[in-house]
Amino acid sequence: MNLSKNWLADFVDIQDIPTKEYCDRMTDTGSKVEGYEDLGEDIENVVVARILKITPHENSDHLQICQVDIGNGKTVQIVTGAQNVFEGAIVPAAIPIAKLPGDIVIKAGKLRGVPSDGMLCSMGELNLTEHDMPGKEPNGILILDESFADKIGQDIRDALMLKDTVVEFEITSNRPDCLSVIGLARETAVSFNQPLKLHTPKVNGVDDGDKIDRYLSVQVEAPDLCYRYMARVVKNVKIQPSPLWLRMRLRASGVRPINNIVDITNYVMLEYGQPMHAFDYSCLTGSSIVVRRALENENFRSLDDQDHTLSSDMLVIADQERAVALAGVMGGANSEITDTTSTVVFESACFNGASVRVTAKKNGMRTESSARFEKGLDPENCYGALERACELIELLGAGDVIRDQIDVYPAKKEGVVLPFDVNAINTFLGTNLSSAEMKTILEALEIKIEGNRLIPPSFRADLACMNDIAEEIARIYGYNKIESTKLHGETTSGGRTPKQQFEVDVEHCMCGMGLNQVQTFSFISPKFYDKIRLPADSDLRKSVVISNPLGEDTSVMRTTALPSLLEVLTRNYNFNNDDVSLFEIATVYIPTGKNTLPCENKTLVAGMYGNCDFYAIKGVCENILKLASITNVKYRSDDANPSYHPGRCADVYVGDQKIGIIGQVHPLVMKNYGIDTAVYAAELDFDAIFALRAAEKLYKPLPKFPATTRDFSFVCEESLEVGTIEEEMKKAGGKLVEGIILFDIYRGPQVGENKKSVSMRVTLRASDRTLTVEEAEKTGSKILAALNKAFDITLRA
């Protein structure tokens, strides 16, 4: 919003306030200033002058020598090449040393040997256009009207009202009332504690008995999109240029002057913040206005001669046959004001902001009108704006105003009533203002106070709660006056939950073993289950289906993290990475019912290829379980899992609870992924490991007494697992068995078909004494007896 300080002076006395101070204060009180510009400051020593005498130049066939009266009894000689000058003409004259826009400096000199003490100026040299000075010659010297005869010698900036300061404001979307001179005048008055001088428009109207209903009727068919519609008729209209003062105010505000009728609607929009429109009455078929929704695919040509195809969600102003304006956006070319217009219908209405924004956006049209309507305007402002427009009609002698008007106001909006609680506001702001101080500010903001109730004015739709009132008080009182206070409150120190900390510890442990952490998407393709050879009836295929997936490749939530990890291993393999070890603490989603959320379980999944084998992945698992201080771990062969090699796969148990699986990934699975080397993987139930972990780690001192070992080599069935043998040996040896190590397995004709020789070393130690040979032999015998009884095992000869 560009605000002319000359225009602002009509409402608030701020002429003595420096512009910089004004801008700083307005920014402090919430009306942010982007910058300001002093208009006319690039023009110096240019005055209104009269040409007294013109003589031809002796040495040129196109130059003329002018004797120019520059006021105060002074006459100068100026040589010019312009052909439109004449004796008696009133013109702008640049008197050395003068400055013109574009950093042009005018000095005294000679033209073809004749002295010239200045230059006569054209419109372009003063940075003016044909719209600013209608009817003037654009290519020659600017010839001023005789009305400037009493201004000879006056600074051209004062004579043409070019001297002004324009302040650019950035208005927030919740303050559409400030998109107007009056709105910013209100803010200025309260910010500087100055009286606000609002003008009440007065329209006399023509007293000839004419009534508006003889000209026009208005029907609002969409009251949900049009809150109020007012209209007045002006007859005997005279289309002509607007007076200089009005043109210069529009120019300072960045609006191009056109003619008196159009300029009045733009002037009122800038002054009141209420967009208006003027229709040529002769173009309205049926002498009626209908505010309705557009017909589907209805054609409309706007004032800028662009064709638009409308839809039924747009609001139009129509006559009996067609749309003549796009409500709140732009008028139609079929009702445009022209030089032949004799009767005008002025419209002042309030439309639904969201509807106007959608309409403007769909049609690629953003106008000053739509920019205001889309923020939500005050229906109560329609009346004052319409009266002001008609007052200007009479002031400019542009036509005769019919006395009465049409006002369709389907549902008047009720005002907001807010509580006035001084203590609550002070507590909220951290201030100690008295009730009187608050009332002074609120009354300056035109907020009515009725006991403990506050009634904001209709143009302040942004005031909807106590916090809004507190903000108004704070910004006018001054944020810099509010004393700083220390923050206080009852808080708790942050930290990780035990499970979060355990997850971090597992990550550190995995990274410490040389594995790299990855993170994959939780949504996968159902085809991933085929790649890891899941049976058709497997429960793991029952996945949560995403309602609106990005594509088939991300259409279900995973029930196992193995395929996600294998995808990453495959990518590394294709990039020729020879030795890769990865892990992820992944979330899997197990359906629990049709209308219930899935169960989200965490799984620790690891995979490797290259310099590794089955025992490497087993060692990774053992270290994780050791980190959790979990004992009684068992590994049992699993030849039924379709994703793993049947002879190199084991289930991991803690007691009787299965917590995971380790092994070599099945060669057929790796063929599906295009990897022709052995890949080893592990899937551990992270939640189960956390639940089984030892909450406290107990210190175990180093043994004080020596250990003794006994080696056993015996023959057993090929199908008997070493782990099962180890469990039985520990059970038979009791507390004296400190550890058992497998150091050899032999298969051959010496031990027989479907037999194997197993060699194991048992470490025996007592915590309170040194074992004797007899005790060690006795324990060894007990172990052998138990193995013979349980598995029919005998010592190898």
mmCIF file of N, CA and C in Angstrom, residues 21 41 100 104 133 135 139 193 237 257 293 300 308 357 375-376 414 466 468 531 565 585 602 644 694:
data_model
loop_
_atom_site.group_PDB
_atom_site.id
_atom_site.type_symbol
_atom_site.label_atom_id
_atom_site.label_comp_id
_atom_site.label_asym_id
_atom_site.label_seq_id
_atom_site.Cartn_x
_atom_site.Cartn_y
_atom_site.Cartn_z
ATOM 1 N N GLU A 21 11.195 9.442 11.186
ATOM 2 C CA GLU A 21 10.568 9.223 12.492
ATOM 3 C C GLU A 21 9.169 8.630 12.323
ATOM 4 N N GLU A 41 11.930 15.148 -5.843
ATOM 5 C CA GLU A 41 13.229 15.577 -5.342
ATOM 6 C C GLU A 41 14.296 15.590 -6.432
ATOM 7 N N LEU A 100 16.971 17.713 -13.626
ATOM 8 C CA LEU A 100 15.786 17.031 -14.125
ATOM 9 C C LEU A 100 15.925 15.530 -13.858
ATOM 10 N N ILE A 104 19.863 14.630 -15.059
ATOM 11 C CA ILE A 104 20.164 15.616 -16.101
ATOM 12 C C ILE A 104 20.389 16.974 -15.438
ATOM 13 N N MET A 133 -1.107 14.410 -17.556
ATOM 14 C CA MET A 133 -1.450 15.719 -18.133
ATOM 15 C C MET A 133 -2.278 15.493 -19.399
ATOM 16 N N GLY A 135 -4.536 15.686 -22.649
ATOM 17 C CA GLY A 135 -4.774 16.731 -23.640
ATOM 18 C C GLY A 135 -3.539 17.533 -23.996
ATOM 19 N N ASN A 139 4.969 15.351 -27.411
ATOM 20 C CA ASN A 139 6.284 15.425 -28.059
ATOM 21 C C ASN A 139 6.895 16.820 -28.037
ATOM 22 N N ASN A 193 -0.729 9.870 18.844
ATOM 23 C CA ASN A 193 -1.631 10.535 19.777
ATOM 24 C C ASN A 193 -2.139 11.864 19.210
ATOM 25 N N VAL A 237 -24.097 12.698 -17.130
ATOM 26 C CA VAL A 237 -22.667 12.556 -16.841
ATOM 27 C C VAL A 237 -21.842 13.279 -17.908
ATOM 28 N N PRO A 257 -4.315 7.738 -13.873
ATOM 29 C CA PRO A 257 -5.570 8.456 -14.122
ATOM 30 C C PRO A 257 -6.119 8.119 -15.510
ATOM 31 N N ARG A 293 -24.391 -16.685 -9.360
ATOM 32 C CA ARG A 293 -23.278 -17.539 -9.744
ATOM 33 C C ARG A 293 -23.230 -17.632 -11.263
ATOM 34 N N PHE A 300 -17.050 -14.579 -20.865
ATOM 35 C CA PHE A 300 -16.972 -13.234 -20.297
ATOM 36 C C PHE A 300 -15.713 -12.553 -20.822
ATOM 37 N N HIS A 308 -12.653 -14.979 -21.050
ATOM 38 C CA HIS A 308 -12.591 -15.954 -19.966
ATOM 39 C C HIS A 308 -13.792 -16.883 -20.051
ATOM 40 N N ARG A 357 -10.981 -14.680 -4.289
ATOM 41 C CA ARG A 357 -9.611 -15.176 -4.507
ATOM 42 C C ARG A 357 -9.595 -16.338 -5.491
ATOM 43 N N LYS A 375 -9.203 -10.514 1.290
ATOM 44 C CA LYS A 375 -8.797 -10.478 2.704
ATOM 45 C C LYS A 375 -9.986 -10.298 3.633
ATOM 46 N N GLY A 376 -11.168 -10.043 3.059
ATOM 47 C CA GLY A 376 -12.365 -9.910 3.881
ATOM 48 C C GLY A 376 -12.621 -8.468 4.265
ATOM 49 N N GLU A 414 -23.467 -9.601 12.982
ATOM 50 C CA GLU A 414 -23.480 -9.157 14.369
ATOM 51 C C GLU A 414 -22.063 -8.851 14.844
ATOM 52 N N MET A 466 -9.424 -12.314 23.642
ATOM 53 C CA MET A 466 -8.707 -11.470 24.591
ATOM 54 C C MET A 466 -7.258 -11.248 24.180
ATOM 55 N N ASP A 468 -6.058 -10.917 21.241
ATOM 56 C CA ASP A 468 -5.999 -9.871 20.217
ATOM 57 C C ASP A 468 -6.068 -8.487 20.853
ATOM 58 N N LYS A 531 10.545 -62.551 -3.798
ATOM 59 C CA LYS A 531 11.992 -62.598 -3.972
ATOM 60 C C LYS A 531 12.683 -63.350 -2.837
ATOM 61 N N LEU A 565 16.852 -55.022 3.499
ATOM 62 C CA LEU A 565 18.297 -55.068 3.661
ATOM 63 C C LEU A 565 18.969 -55.695 2.453
ATOM 64 N N ILE A 585 18.092 -51.197 12.561
ATOM 65 C CA ILE A 585 17.034 -51.444 13.552
ATOM 66 C C ILE A 585 15.749 -50.977 12.894
ATOM 67 N N LYS A 602 10.041 -53.796 16.482
ATOM 68 C CA LYS A 602 11.380 -53.461 16.012
ATOM 69 C C LYS A 602 12.195 -54.734 15.838
ATOM 70 N N TYR A 644 16.459 -69.146 3.789
ATOM 71 C CA TYR A 644 17.827 -69.455 4.198
ATOM 72 C C TYR A 644 18.253 -70.840 3.703
ATOM 73 N N ALA A 694 19.290 -58.118 31.045
ATOM 74 C CA ALA A 694 19.502 -57.990 32.491
ATOM 75 C C ALA A 694 19.537 -56.503 32.817
#
